Short mmCIF file of C-alpha atoms in Angstrom, two decimals:
data_model
loop_
_atom_site.label_atom_id
_atom_site.label_comp_id
_atom_site.label_asym_id
_atom_site.label_seq_id
_atom_site.Cartn_x
_atom_site.Cartn_y
_atom_site.Cartn_z
CA MET T 1 -32.89 -17.65 -1.82
CA SER T 2 -30.73 -20.33 -3.34
CA ARG T 3 -28.78 -20.00 -6.54
CA PRO T 4 -27.33 -22.60 -8.93
CA SER T 5 -23.81 -23.77 -8.38
CA SER T 6 -21.31 -22.71 -10.98
CA ALA T 7 -20.53 -26.39 -11.54
CA ALA T 8 -23.97 -27.82 -12.19
CA HIS T 9 -27.71 -27.41 -12.38
CA PRO T 10 -30.40 -28.76 -10.03
CA ALA T 11 -31.04 -32.47 -10.44
CA SER T 12 -34.13 -33.63 -12.27
CA GLY T 13 -35.98 -36.93 -12.25
CA PRO T 14 -36.12 -39.14 -9.12
CA TRP T 15 -33.29 -37.44 -7.27
CA PRO T 16 -33.91 -34.86 -4.53
CA LEU T 17 -32.70 -31.29 -4.85
CA LEU T 18 -29.24 -31.09 -3.30
CA VAL T 19 -28.58 -27.86 -1.41
CA LEU T 20 -25.35 -26.61 0.11
CA GLY T 21 -26.29 -24.53 3.12
CA SER T 22 -23.28 -22.24 3.07
CA THR T 23 -22.06 -19.04 1.46
CA SER T 24 -18.42 -20.14 1.78
CA ARG T 25 -16.70 -20.23 -1.60
CA TYR T 26 -14.28 -22.80 -0.18
CA ARG T 27 -17.10 -25.24 0.61
CA ARG T 28 -18.76 -24.60 -2.74
CA GLU T 29 -15.53 -25.33 -4.58
CA LEU T 30 -14.99 -28.50 -2.55
CA LEU T 31 -18.50 -29.83 -3.21
CA GLU T 32 -18.02 -29.11 -6.91
CA ARG T 33 -15.28 -31.76 -6.89
CA LEU T 34 -18.01 -34.43 -6.60
CA ARG T 35 -19.53 -33.09 -9.85
CA LEU T 36 -23.03 -33.30 -8.39
CA PRO T 37 -25.80 -30.89 -9.40
CA PHE T 38 -26.58 -28.63 -6.45
CA VAL T 39 -27.74 -25.18 -5.46
CA VAL T 40 -26.46 -22.88 -2.74
CA ALA T 41 -28.51 -21.20 -0.02
CA SER T 42 -27.48 -18.94 2.84
CA PRO T 43 -28.28 -20.14 6.38
CA GLU T 44 -29.41 -17.54 8.88
CA VAL T 45 -27.88 -18.86 12.10
CA ASP T 46 -26.50 -17.17 15.21
CA GLU T 47 -22.95 -18.51 15.44
CA GLN T 48 -22.20 -17.29 18.97
CA PRO T 49 -21.07 -20.12 21.28
CA LEU T 50 -23.26 -21.13 24.19
CA PRO T 51 -21.96 -20.82 27.77
CA GLY T 52 -19.59 -23.68 28.52
CA GLU T 53 -19.76 -25.03 24.95
CA SER T 54 -16.55 -26.63 23.69
CA PRO T 55 -15.21 -25.85 20.21
CA ALA T 56 -16.17 -29.36 19.00
CA GLU T 57 -19.69 -29.04 20.42
CA LEU T 58 -20.03 -25.63 18.78
CA ALA T 59 -19.03 -26.97 15.36
CA LEU T 60 -21.48 -29.89 15.64
CA ARG T 61 -24.36 -27.69 16.75
CA LEU T 62 -23.80 -25.07 14.06
CA ALA T 63 -23.44 -27.61 11.23
CA LEU T 64 -26.83 -29.11 12.08
CA ALA T 65 -28.40 -25.69 12.72
CA LYS T 66 -27.28 -24.45 9.29
CA ALA T 67 -28.64 -27.52 7.53
CA GLU T 68 -31.98 -27.29 9.35
CA ALA T 69 -32.27 -23.54 8.73
CA VAL T 70 -31.80 -24.02 4.99
CA ALA T 71 -34.18 -27.00 4.97
CA ALA T 72 -36.84 -24.76 6.53
CA LEU T 73 -36.11 -22.07 3.94
CA MET T 74 -36.46 -24.54 1.08
CA ALA T 75 -39.76 -25.81 2.50
CA VAL T 76 -41.10 -22.29 1.96
CA ARG T 77 -39.38 -21.62 -1.36
CA GLU T 78 -39.94 -25.10 -2.84
CA PRO T 79 -43.01 -26.52 -1.04
CA GLY T 80 -43.40 -30.24 -1.51
CA ARG T 81 -39.91 -30.62 -3.01
CA ASP T 82 -37.74 -33.43 -1.69
CA VAL T 83 -34.46 -31.81 -0.64
CA VAL T 84 -31.17 -32.93 0.85
CA VAL T 85 -29.27 -30.16 2.63
CA ILE T 86 -25.59 -30.11 3.56
CA GLY T 87 -24.53 -27.90 6.45
CA SER T 88 -21.00 -27.51 7.74
CA ASP T 89 -19.02 -25.55 10.29
CA GLN T 90 -15.41 -25.38 11.38
CA VAL T 91 -14.02 -24.21 14.72
CA ALA T 92 -10.30 -24.11 15.46
CA GLU T 93 -9.18 -24.86 19.02
CA LEU T 94 -6.08 -23.82 20.94
CA ASP T 95 -5.76 -24.27 24.71
CA GLY T 96 -9.41 -25.31 24.83
CA GLU T 97 -10.56 -22.02 23.34
CA PRO T 98 -12.08 -21.38 19.89
CA ILE T 99 -10.05 -19.46 17.32
CA GLY T 100 -12.22 -17.59 14.85
CA LYS T 101 -11.63 -15.85 11.56
CA PRO T 102 -9.25 -12.96 12.14
CA GLY T 103 -11.03 -10.44 9.90
CA THR T 104 -8.12 -8.00 10.06
CA HIS T 105 -4.38 -8.09 9.43
CA GLU T 106 -3.57 -7.24 13.05
CA ARG T 107 -5.67 -10.09 14.44
CA ALA T 108 -4.13 -12.50 11.94
CA VAL T 109 -0.65 -11.53 13.10
CA ALA T 110 -1.68 -12.13 16.71
CA GLN T 111 -3.18 -15.54 15.86
CA LEU T 112 -0.12 -16.76 13.99
CA ARG T 113 2.23 -15.54 16.71
CA ARG T 114 0.16 -17.45 19.27
CA MET T 115 0.10 -20.64 17.17
CA SER T 116 3.80 -20.55 16.27
CA GLY T 117 5.44 -23.88 17.18
CA ARG T 118 2.20 -25.30 18.53
CA SER T 119 -0.56 -27.73 17.55
CA VAL T 120 -4.07 -26.54 16.74
CA VAL T 121 -7.12 -28.78 16.31
CA PHE T 122 -9.57 -27.80 13.58
CA HIS T 123 -12.98 -29.32 14.27
CA THR T 124 -14.90 -29.59 10.98
CA ALA T 125 -18.47 -30.81 11.32
CA VAL T 126 -20.83 -31.74 8.49
CA SER T 127 -24.55 -32.40 8.67
CA VAL T 128 -26.84 -33.88 6.02
CA VAL T 129 -30.58 -33.40 6.44
CA ARG T 130 -33.39 -34.93 4.37
CA PRO T 131 -36.63 -33.72 5.96
CA ASP T 132 -38.99 -35.86 3.84
CA ARG T 133 -37.41 -38.99 5.31
CA GLY T 134 -36.76 -37.58 8.77
CA LEU T 135 -33.02 -38.03 8.31
CA ARG T 136 -30.54 -35.90 10.23
CA HIS T 137 -26.95 -37.10 10.43
CA THR T 138 -23.99 -35.12 11.74
CA VAL T 139 -20.35 -36.07 12.16
CA ILE T 140 -17.21 -34.22 13.13
CA VAL T 141 -13.77 -34.63 11.62
CA PRO T 142 -10.85 -33.36 13.72
CA VAL T 143 -7.68 -32.21 12.02
CA GLN T 144 -4.52 -31.65 14.03
CA VAL T 145 -2.26 -29.01 12.54
CA ARG T 146 1.23 -28.38 13.86
CA PHE T 147 2.68 -24.98 13.04
CA ARG T 148 6.43 -24.61 12.79
CA GLU T 149 8.26 -21.83 14.62
CA LEU T 150 7.34 -18.62 12.81
CA GLY T 151 9.24 -15.34 12.78
CA ASP T 152 7.53 -11.97 12.56
CA ALA T 153 8.99 -11.22 9.13
CA GLU T 154 7.66 -14.42 7.54
CA ILE T 155 4.27 -13.97 9.22
CA GLU T 156 4.09 -10.50 7.70
CA THR T 157 5.18 -11.74 4.27
CA TYR T 158 2.69 -14.61 4.29
CA LEU T 159 -0.25 -12.46 5.32
CA ARG T 160 0.47 -9.79 2.71
CA LEU T 161 0.62 -12.42 -0.03
CA ASP T 162 -2.24 -14.79 0.92
CA ARG T 163 -4.57 -12.45 2.87
CA PRO T 164 -6.30 -15.30 4.77
CA TYR T 165 -8.49 -13.00 6.83
CA ASP T 166 -11.64 -15.06 6.21
CA CYS T 167 -10.02 -18.29 7.42
CA ALA T 168 -10.04 -19.61 10.98
CA GLY T 169 -6.44 -19.85 12.11
CA SER T 170 -5.21 -17.26 9.60
CA ALA T 171 -3.71 -19.76 7.14
CA LYS T 172 -4.88 -21.33 3.86
CA CYS T 173 -3.38 -24.80 3.72
CA GLU T 174 -4.43 -25.21 0.08
CA THR T 175 -2.19 -22.32 -0.96
CA LEU T 176 0.87 -20.60 0.51
CA GLY T 177 -0.23 -21.30 4.09
CA ILE T 178 1.08 -24.84 3.76
CA SER T 179 4.58 -23.36 4.09
CA LEU T 180 3.78 -22.34 7.69
CA LEU T 181 3.06 -25.91 8.79
CA ALA T 182 5.15 -28.76 10.13
CA ALA T 183 2.44 -31.44 9.88
CA ILE T 184 -1.25 -32.13 9.21
CA GLU T 185 -2.95 -35.20 10.69
CA SER T 186 -6.43 -36.17 9.46
CA ASP T 187 -8.44 -39.07 8.04
CA ASP T 188 -10.25 -36.74 5.64
CA PRO T 189 -7.87 -34.48 3.67
CA THR T 190 -10.38 -31.80 2.63
CA ALA T 191 -11.67 -31.28 6.18
CA LEU T 192 -9.08 -28.59 6.89
CA ILE T 193 -10.25 -26.53 3.89
CA GLY T 194 -13.82 -26.56 5.21
CA LEU T 195 -15.81 -29.60 4.01
CA PRO T 196 -14.73 -33.20 4.71
CA LEU T 197 -15.65 -34.87 1.41
CA ILE T 198 -15.16 -38.46 2.62
CA ALA T 199 -17.62 -37.88 5.47
CA THR T 200 -19.94 -35.84 3.25
CA SER T 201 -20.08 -38.60 0.64
CA ARG T 202 -20.87 -41.18 3.31
CA LEU T 203 -23.65 -39.08 4.81
CA LEU T 204 -25.11 -38.47 1.37
CA ARG T 205 -25.21 -42.22 0.72
CA GLU T 206 -26.92 -42.73 4.08
CA ALA T 207 -29.49 -40.12 3.02
CA GLY T 208 -30.18 -42.02 -0.21
CA VAL T 209 -28.02 -39.90 -2.52
CA ASP T 210 -25.14 -41.98 -3.82
CA PRO T 211 -22.89 -39.55 -5.75
CA LEU T 212 -21.81 -42.07 -8.39
CA GLN T 213 -25.33 -43.40 -8.97
CA MET T 214 -26.67 -39.86 -9.20
CA LEU T 215 -24.07 -38.90 -11.79
CA ALA T 216 -24.77 -42.03 -13.82
CA THR T 217 -28.52 -41.48 -13.94
CA THR T 218 -28.45 -37.72 -14.59
CA GLY T 219 -26.09 -37.97 -17.52
CA GLU T 220 -23.30 -36.13 -15.68
CA ALA T 221 -20.95 -39.15 -15.68
CA ARG T 222 -18.73 -38.09 -18.53
CA PRO T 223 -14.95 -37.73 -18.89
#
């Protein structure tokens, strides 16, 4: 089931219930920056890639699948309630292959050694679904990340300090991982962390949920 965000409570009045279809604390913290009332629900989606599916195609498909899965869940939990669901997924790509979350220290070491001195593309997709209006919009935001040449000692030091084992690519750019990088190229600066807020805000407006209007009418627009 869903649970309230730590930042806000579900919207009341004419606004739909906003739902983040993700258990990622990084995405929750990013969405909280918009100061919108929302709840969080866990999508039940098989994240295995399909045969021949590119990393970008995988991210797009999973973002929409997560949003639709949570929309179906909310239809059961909150029948008749107008909801807007945000789904997102990120897949890193190197040499045309997806790079997942390492999960362990050893896999993180192997990932960073492989990416040392090279460019990796992080495909971050976001989908906004509003079933009552038949709206389903999905976009993808690519981020090109160039790693500097990394030695084994600094890889080991970084991993012991930041422990980024739940992050694709084994680096947290919002913390110490930025020291591993030579450059980041993107039109949407939060995309690399996991939720492109420029694209998300645009899709929300297209779905009839303007963040600034919502804050003004729910009494959340305060200093």
